[in-house]
């Protein structure tokens, strides 16, 4: 029997994601507020019931706006990872702004946990060409924002040259480990209704239908890989609604019954690094 690792990860954006989009009126702010006020206590209770250590990527804006909710997450023993300060994607920032955000939010994480973040997840999963070097310079072990694999971590490249009319020239691998994500395993696009001046994200999918996909992705891992990690991404203001909490608990119960090993992303990264340095790699 293989070792199927499940990482439950939570992007605790609260109101920062709406602010980053310029949506600062009471409606969107209240939508984000559901996270710290309602979603987080429900999620912490569910994780405690099942004895699961998870990973939380918290923007500096949330850390400093909702310190009590963040303290509750840290006190429950969950990993606290980096998720920017303003929730603006690095690809939209200057180099100076990107590094300033890294430092400022890392300092807020250090105040909360006593140590800087080991893991980084970029807002909106969009790194800049500078991000890898900055993450290495600031001591990060892993990133969790990219999608080139599903169940197997991999080394992040630096210095790719990607242009329209020439073949891509890929740079060398670095020490930074990627713990890959996927929009299919993210609650947001399935569930959130979002209307902007140029687009509509319909969301509001049947949670049991989405749950079926999420379970089948675990089944494929279990049936095809001797060792692998599946990473689910949730947002407290999205997954914290009643019917979705029921789906999340069904997911946890089903995977537990099937022998899944739940752990934080930093622990899964450490296990991968240990395996890949020895004869048992992959
Ligand atoms: Zn986010």
mmCIF file of C-alpha atoms in Angstrom, residues 9-21 23 28-37 39-40 43 55-66 69-70 73 80-89 101 120-125 144 183 186-189 192 194 233-239:
data_model
loop_
_atom_site.group_PDB
_atom_site.id
_atom_site.type_symbol
_atom_site.label_atom_id
_atom_site.label_comp_id
_atom_site.label_asym_id
_atom_site.label_seq_id
_atom_site.Cartn_x
_atom_site.Cartn_y
_atom_site.Cartn_z
ATOM 1 C CA UNK A 9 -4.510 24.378 3.104
ATOM 2 C CA UNK A 10 -6.384 27.579 3.858
ATOM 3 C CA UNK A 11 -5.773 30.955 2.237
ATOM 4 C CA UNK A 12 -7.004 33.292 4.950
ATOM 5 C CA UNK A 13 -7.554 36.355 2.777
ATOM 6 C CA UNK A 14 -10.385 37.856 4.883
ATOM 7 C CA UNK A 15 -11.002 41.294 3.315
ATOM 8 C CA UNK A 16 -7.556 41.716 1.717
ATOM 9 C CA UNK A 17 -8.488 40.125 -1.623
ATOM 10 C CA UNK A 18 -11.398 42.507 -2.135
ATOM 11 C CA UNK A 19 -9.280 45.518 -1.186
ATOM 12 C CA UNK A 20 -6.580 44.441 -3.664
ATOM 13 C CA UNK A 21 -9.271 44.538 -6.373
ATOM 14 C CA UNK A 23 -13.583 46.661 -3.749
ATOM 15 C CA UNK A 28 -17.404 43.066 -0.354
ATOM 16 C CA UNK A 29 -15.865 43.947 3.008
ATOM 17 C CA UNK A 30 -18.667 42.043 4.776
ATOM 18 C CA UNK A 31 -18.118 39.098 2.451
ATOM 19 C CA UNK A 32 -14.479 38.866 3.504
ATOM 20 C CA UNK A 33 -15.361 39.445 7.148
ATOM 21 C CA UNK A 34 -17.266 36.169 7.160
ATOM 22 C CA UNK A 35 -13.850 34.460 7.211
ATOM 23 C CA UNK A 36 -12.500 35.620 10.578
ATOM 24 C CA UNK A 37 -15.904 35.930 12.221
ATOM 25 C CA UNK A 39 -15.463 30.529 8.880
ATOM 26 C CA UNK A 40 -12.309 30.308 10.994
ATOM 27 C CA UNK A 43 -12.814 25.273 10.486
ATOM 28 C CA UNK A 55 -1.400 25.000 6.618
ATOM 29 C CA UNK A 56 -2.684 28.569 6.610
ATOM 30 C CA UNK A 57 -1.389 31.218 4.178
ATOM 31 C CA UNK A 58 -2.217 34.557 5.745
ATOM 32 C CA UNK A 59 -1.632 37.993 4.165
ATOM 33 C CA UNK A 60 -0.016 40.597 6.420
ATOM 34 C CA UNK A 61 -3.168 42.665 6.074
ATOM 35 C CA UNK A 62 -5.196 39.883 7.697
ATOM 36 C CA UNK A 63 -2.549 39.281 10.380
ATOM 37 C CA UNK A 64 -2.705 42.915 11.447
ATOM 38 C CA UNK A 65 -6.455 43.458 10.961
ATOM 39 C CA UNK A 66 -7.680 40.250 12.647
ATOM 40 C CA UNK A 69 -8.478 35.028 14.622
ATOM 41 C CA UNK A 70 -4.854 34.553 13.469
ATOM 42 C CA UNK A 73 -5.083 29.494 14.135
ATOM 43 C CA UNK A 80 1.429 29.781 9.196
ATOM 44 C CA UNK A 81 2.699 30.485 5.682
ATOM 45 C CA UNK A 82 3.293 33.695 3.718
ATOM 46 C CA UNK A 83 0.617 35.087 1.393
ATOM 47 C CA UNK A 84 1.868 38.623 0.638
ATOM 48 C CA UNK A 85 1.016 41.682 2.684
ATOM 49 C CA UNK A 86 -1.606 43.365 0.474
ATOM 50 C CA UNK A 87 -2.814 40.331 -1.509
ATOM 51 C CA UNK A 88 -1.621 41.922 -4.761
ATOM 52 C CA UNK A 89 -0.054 39.274 -7.059
ATOM 53 C CA UNK A 101 5.801 42.933 1.043
ATOM 54 C CA UNK A 120 5.058 30.965 0.418
ATOM 55 C CA UNK A 121 1.855 31.031 -1.617
ATOM 56 C CA UNK A 122 1.478 33.968 -3.983
ATOM 57 C CA UNK A 123 -1.802 35.890 -4.036
ATOM 58 C CA UNK A 124 -3.829 34.722 -7.055
ATOM 59 C CA UNK A 125 -1.081 32.159 -7.810
ATOM 60 C CA UNK A 144 2.932 26.563 -3.342
ATOM 61 C CA UNK A 183 -7.623 25.461 -9.597
ATOM 62 C CA UNK A 186 -9.453 25.156 -4.963
ATOM 63 C CA UNK A 187 -12.869 26.012 -3.521
ATOM 64 C CA UNK A 188 -12.937 29.559 -4.918
ATOM 65 C CA UNK A 189 -13.619 29.075 -8.655
ATOM 66 C CA UNK A 192 -17.750 31.984 -5.444
ATOM 67 C CA UNK A 194 -18.035 37.175 -8.709
ATOM 68 C CA UNK A 233 -6.947 24.897 -1.115
ATOM 69 C CA UNK A 234 -9.807 26.507 0.799
ATOM 70 C CA UNK A 235 -10.789 30.030 1.810
ATOM 71 C CA UNK A 236 -12.579 30.461 5.146
ATOM 72 C CA UNK A 237 -15.205 32.791 3.680
ATOM 73 C CA UNK A 238 -15.906 30.285 0.875
ATOM 74 C CA UNK A 239 -15.747 26.842 2.483
#
